[in-house]
Amino acid sequence: MPTTTGPDRRTVLCGIAAVLAAPGALAACSSSPGEFQPGATTTPAPGGGATGTPLADIPVGGGRIVTRGEQSILLVQPSPGQVTAFDASCPHQGTTVDPPQNGVITCPNHFSQFDAATGAVRKGPADTGLPQVPVRVVDGTVQVI
Ligand code: FES
């Protein structure tokens, strides 16, 4: 009876995909397809990141950083049940911004400030706002669309 000693077929196919494919194709190679990984820069998302972030884990008036591949996403909940998300990379030089306090998102690098409701820049040196990322809440869980 033959024995298998090398990587299984899935591992080989995912390795090929990692070399050839777009980042979206790699999600299918994670242990949980489509799973987002918690961000490590501020508040980790114990529920599994953007697709599995329980609404209850996002402080009202605050936010939580999660990651999707290489992208950091800031989930904010300005009022109970209302969730908005932004690309958390500062438009100035790419530093991951901090979750909002008192309605203001601040970059810890050069202290640009952004409106927590809209992502619009309030204070430079950043000259543009944070791009919004579409999200939805399904059964009490925030999902990046
Ligand atoms: S990197 Fe954010 S203000 Fe400079």
PDB file of C-alpha atoms and ligand atoms in Angstrom:
ATOM      1  CA  MET A   1       0.000   0.000   0.000  1.00  0.00           C
ATOM      2  CA  PRO A   2       1.483   3.394  -0.975  1.00  0.00           C
ATOM      3  CA  THR A   3       2.144   5.988   1.713  1.00  0.00           C
ATOM      4  CA  THR A   4       2.051   9.759   1.387  1.00  0.00           C
ATOM      5  CA  THR A   5       5.022  11.679   2.762  1.00  0.00           C
ATOM      6  CA  GLY A   6       4.867  15.024   0.907  1.00  0.00           C
ATOM      7  CA  PRO A   7       2.417  17.924   1.164  1.00  0.00           C
ATOM      8  CA  ASP A   8      -1.204  17.120   0.441  1.00  0.00           C
ATOM      9  CA  ARG A   9      -2.929  18.272  -2.725  1.00  0.00           C
ATOM     10  CA  ARG A  10      -4.570  21.275  -0.986  1.00  0.00           C
ATOM     11  CA  THR A  11      -1.239  22.513   0.332  1.00  0.00           C
ATOM     12  CA  VAL A  12       0.341  22.253  -3.114  1.00  0.00           C
ATOM     13  CA  LEU A  13      -2.560  24.037  -4.811  1.00  0.00           C
ATOM     14  CA  CYS A  14      -2.547  26.826  -2.236  1.00  0.00           C
ATOM     15  CA  GLY A  15       1.197  27.217  -2.656  1.00  0.00           C
ATOM     16  CA  ILE A  16       0.734  27.586  -6.400  1.00  0.00           C
ATOM     17  CA  ALA A  17      -2.066  30.085  -5.792  1.00  0.00           C
ATOM     18  CA  ALA A  18       0.189  32.065  -3.451  1.00  0.00           C
ATOM     19  CA  VAL A  19       2.720  32.442  -6.237  1.00  0.00           C
ATOM     20  CA  LEU A  20       0.332  33.119  -9.104  1.00  0.00           C
ATOM     21  CA  ALA A  21      -2.908  34.552  -7.835  1.00  0.00           C
ATOM     22  CA  ALA A  22      -4.360  37.800  -6.576  1.00  0.00           C
ATOM     23  CA  PRO A  23      -4.646  38.304  -2.811  1.00  0.00           C
ATOM     24  CA  GLY A  24      -8.362  37.438  -2.864  1.00  0.00           C
ATOM     25  CA  ALA A  25      -7.563  33.940  -4.079  1.00  0.00           C
ATOM     26  CA  LEU A  26      -5.439  33.325  -1.016  1.00  0.00           C
ATOM     27  CA  ALA A  27      -8.406  33.661   1.311  1.00  0.00           C
ATOM     28  CA  ALA A  28      -9.580  30.287   0.079  1.00  0.00           C
ATOM     29  CA  CYS A  29      -6.360  28.785   1.384  1.00  0.00           C
ATOM     30  CA  SER A  30      -6.797  29.863   4.979  1.00  0.00           C
ATOM     31  CA  SER A  31      -8.025  27.407   7.556  1.00  0.00           C
ATOM     32  CA  SER A  32     -11.386  29.155   7.508  1.00  0.00           C
ATOM     33  CA  PRO A  33     -12.202  30.459   4.038  1.00  0.00           C
ATOM     34  CA  GLY A  34     -12.762  34.191   4.010  1.00  0.00           C
ATOM     35  CA  GLU A  35     -11.576  34.572   7.583  1.00  0.00           C
ATOM     36  CA  PHE A  36     -10.010  37.858   8.515  1.00  0.00           C
ATOM     37  CA  GLN A  37      -7.208  37.974  11.010  1.00  0.00           C
ATOM     38  CA  PRO A  38      -7.303  40.193  14.066  1.00  0.00           C
ATOM     39  CA  GLY A  39      -5.146  43.284  13.966  1.00  0.00           C
ATOM     40  CA  ALA A  40      -2.209  43.423  16.317  1.00  0.00           C
ATOM     41  CA  THR A  41      -1.614  47.139  16.408  1.00  0.00           C
ATOM     42  CA  THR A  42      -4.368  48.193  18.772  1.00  0.00           C
ATOM     43  CA  THR A  43      -7.300  46.177  19.985  1.00  0.00           C
ATOM     44  CA  PRO A  44      -7.323  42.595  18.760  1.00  0.00           C
ATOM     45  CA  ALA A  45     -10.611  41.210  17.524  1.00  0.00           C
ATOM     46  CA  PRO A  46     -11.180  38.035  19.529  1.00  0.00           C
ATOM     47  CA  GLY A  47     -14.082  37.041  17.347  1.00  0.00           C
ATOM     48  CA  GLY A  48     -11.867  36.432  14.338  1.00  0.00           C
ATOM     49  CA  GLY A  49     -11.575  39.794  12.610  1.00  0.00           C
ATOM     50  CA  ALA A  50     -13.739  41.605  10.119  1.00  0.00           C
ATOM     51  CA  THR A  51     -15.934  38.756   8.951  1.00  0.00           C
ATOM     52  CA  GLY A  52     -16.318  37.389  12.411  1.00  0.00           C
ATOM     53  CA  THR A  53     -16.183  40.483  14.570  1.00  0.00           C
ATOM     54  CA  PRO A  54     -19.078  40.491  16.975  1.00  0.00           C
ATOM     55  CA  LEU A  55     -20.785  43.852  17.078  1.00  0.00           C
ATOM     56  CA  ALA A  56     -20.461  43.700  20.851  1.00  0.00           C
ATOM     57  CA  ASP A  57     -16.646  43.729  20.501  1.00  0.00           C
ATOM     58  CA  ILE A  58     -16.684  47.186  18.894  1.00  0.00           C
ATOM     59  CA  PRO A  59     -17.038  49.824  21.586  1.00  0.00           C
ATOM     60  CA  VAL A  60     -19.809  52.350  20.991  1.00  0.00           C
ATOM     61  CA  GLY A  61     -18.036  55.626  20.265  1.00  0.00           C
ATOM     62  CA  GLY A  62     -14.807  53.736  19.667  1.00  0.00           C
ATOM     63  CA  GLY A  63     -13.475  51.212  17.228  1.00  0.00           C
ATOM     64  CA  ARG A  64     -11.412  48.137  16.567  1.00  0.00           C
ATOM     65  CA  ILE A  65      -8.664  47.428  14.053  1.00  0.00           C
ATOM     66  CA  VAL A  66      -8.893  44.181  12.114  1.00  0.00           C
ATOM     67  CA  THR A  67      -6.899  42.997   9.144  1.00  0.00           C
ATOM     68  CA  ARG A  68      -7.863  41.501   5.818  1.00  0.00           C
ATOM     69  CA  GLY A  69      -4.757  40.156   4.170  1.00  0.00           C
ATOM     70  CA  GLU A  70      -2.344  43.083   4.125  1.00  0.00           C
ATOM     71  CA  GLN A  71      -5.091  45.674   4.706  1.00  0.00           C
ATOM     72  CA  SER A  72      -5.875  47.072   8.145  1.00  0.00           C
ATOM     73  CA  ILE A  73      -9.490  48.054   8.584  1.00  0.00           C
ATOM     74  CA  LEU A  74     -10.888  50.265  11.315  1.00  0.00           C
ATOM     75  CA  LEU A  75     -14.391  49.288  12.389  1.00  0.00           C
ATOM     76  CA  VAL A  76     -16.179  52.079  14.252  1.00  0.00           C
ATOM     77  CA  GLN A  77     -19.538  52.134  15.987  1.00  0.00           C
ATOM     78  CA  PRO A  78     -20.553  55.783  16.428  1.00  0.00           C
ATOM     79  CA  SER A  79     -23.938  54.820  17.865  1.00  0.00           C
ATOM     80  CA  PRO A  80     -25.335  51.442  18.941  1.00  0.00           C
ATOM     81  CA  GLY A  81     -25.762  49.145  15.946  1.00  0.00           C
ATOM     82  CA  GLN A  82     -24.386  51.651  13.417  1.00  0.00           C
ATOM     83  CA  VAL A  83     -21.071  50.418  12.034  1.00  0.00           C
ATOM     84  CA  THR A  84     -18.784  52.153   9.570  1.00  0.00           C
ATOM     85  CA  ALA A  85     -15.387  50.973   8.390  1.00  0.00           C
ATOM     86  CA  PHE A  86     -12.358  52.742   6.988  1.00  0.00           C
ATOM     87  CA  ASP A  87      -9.059  51.757   5.487  1.00  0.00           C
ATOM     88  CA  ALA A  88      -6.921  52.223   8.605  1.00  0.00           C
ATOM     89  CA  SER A  89      -3.806  53.190   6.667  1.00  0.00           C
ATOM     90  CA  CYS A  90      -3.099  56.902   7.118  1.00  0.00           C
ATOM     91  CA  PRO A  91      -3.091  58.680   3.729  1.00  0.00           C
ATOM     92  CA  HIS A  92       0.003  60.638   4.782  1.00  0.00           C
ATOM     93  CA  GLN A  93       2.590  57.874   5.148  1.00  0.00           C
ATOM     94  CA  GLY A  94       0.629  54.718   5.781  1.00  0.00           C
ATOM     95  CA  THR A  95       0.758  54.374   9.551  1.00  0.00           C
ATOM     96  CA  THR A  96      -2.203  52.503  11.014  1.00  0.00           C
ATOM     97  CA  VAL A  97      -4.494  55.013  12.681  1.00  0.00           C
ATOM     98  CA  ASP A  98      -5.839  54.603  16.192  1.00  0.00           C
ATOM     99  CA  PRO A  99      -9.486  53.860  16.971  1.00  0.00           C
ATOM    100  CA  PRO A 100     -11.519  57.040  17.540  1.00  0.00           C
ATOM    101  CA  GLN A 101     -11.837  58.952  20.751  1.00  0.00           C
ATOM    102  CA  ASN A 102     -14.502  61.620  21.114  1.00  0.00           C
ATOM    103  CA  GLY A 103     -15.400  61.325  17.439  1.00  0.00           C
ATOM    104  CA  VAL A 104     -11.860  61.781  16.175  1.00  0.00           C
ATOM    105  CA  ILE A 105      -9.541  59.208  14.616  1.00  0.00           C
ATOM    106  CA  THR A 106      -5.891  60.129  15.139  1.00  0.00           C
ATOM    107  CA  CYS A 107      -2.777  58.886  13.412  1.00  0.00           C
ATOM    108  CA  PRO A 108      -0.110  58.212  16.026  1.00  0.00           C
ATOM    109  CA  ASN A 109       2.732  59.084  13.654  1.00  0.00           C
ATOM    110  CA  HIS A 110       2.268  62.761  12.788  1.00  0.00           C
ATOM    111  CA  PHE A 111      -1.117  63.260  14.441  1.00  0.00           C
ATOM    112  CA  SER A 112      -3.357  63.790  11.455  1.00  0.00           C
ATOM    113  CA  GLN A 113      -6.972  63.694  12.547  1.00  0.00           C
ATOM    114  CA  PHE A 114     -10.039  62.307  10.800  1.00  0.00           C
ATOM    115  CA  ASP A 115     -13.764  62.491  11.457  1.00  0.00           C
ATOM    116  CA  ALA A 116     -14.918  59.195  12.967  1.00  0.00           C
ATOM    117  CA  ALA A 117     -18.275  59.319  11.188  1.00  0.00           C
ATOM    118  CA  THR A 118     -17.065  60.125   7.672  1.00  0.00           C
ATOM    119  CA  GLY A 119     -13.298  59.573   7.621  1.00  0.00           C
ATOM    120  CA  ALA A 120     -12.817  63.139   6.362  1.00  0.00           C
ATOM    121  CA  VAL A 121      -9.539  64.787   7.246  1.00  0.00           C
ATOM    122  CA  ARG A 122      -9.825  67.338  10.049  1.00  0.00           C
ATOM    123  CA  LYS A 123      -6.174  68.145  10.506  1.00  0.00           C
ATOM    124  CA  GLY A 124      -3.039  67.431   8.450  1.00  0.00           C
ATOM    125  CA  PRO A 125      -0.433  66.667   7.433  1.00  0.00           C
ATOM    126  CA  ALA A 126      -2.718  64.129   5.691  1.00  0.00           C
ATOM    127  CA  ASP A 127      -4.463  65.936   2.845  1.00  0.00           C
ATOM    128  CA  THR A 128      -7.161  63.341   2.161  1.00  0.00           C
ATOM    129  CA  GLY A 129      -9.547  61.379   4.332  1.00  0.00           C
ATOM    130  CA  LEU A 130      -9.723  57.696   5.135  1.00  0.00           C
ATOM    131  CA  PRO A 131     -11.464  55.708   2.391  1.00  0.00           C
ATOM    132  CA  GLN A 132     -14.597  53.913   3.562  1.00  0.00           C
ATOM    133  CA  VAL A 133     -14.762  50.128   3.410  1.00  0.00           C
ATOM    134  CA  PRO A 134     -18.237  48.632   2.907  1.00  0.00           C
ATOM    135  CA  VAL A 135     -19.501  46.527   5.791  1.00  0.00           C
ATOM    136  CA  ARG A 136     -22.758  44.995   6.921  1.00  0.00           C
ATOM    137  CA  VAL A 137     -24.043  43.605  10.188  1.00  0.00           C
ATOM    138  CA  VAL A 138     -25.551  40.129   9.984  1.00  0.00           C
ATOM    139  CA  ASP A 139     -26.839  38.407  13.092  1.00  0.00           C
ATOM    140  CA  GLY A 140     -24.795  40.629  15.359  1.00  0.00           C
ATOM    141  CA  THR A 141     -21.579  40.071  13.407  1.00  0.00           C
ATOM    142  CA  VAL A 142     -19.782  42.687  11.322  1.00  0.00           C
ATOM    143  CA  GLN A 143     -18.796  41.537   7.867  1.00  0.00           C
ATOM    144  CA  VAL A 144     -16.624  43.364   5.362  1.00  0.00           C
ATOM    145  CA  ILE A 145     -18.397  43.156   2.020  1.00  0.00           C
TER     146      ILE A 145
HETATM  147  S1  FES B   1       1.604  58.890   8.758  1.00  0.00           S
HETATM  148 FE1  FES B   1      -0.257  59.582   9.595  1.00  0.00          FE
HETATM  149  S2  FES B   1       0.076  61.693   9.888  1.00  0.00           S
HETATM  150 FE2  FES B   1       1.903  61.002   9.003  1.00  0.00          FE
END
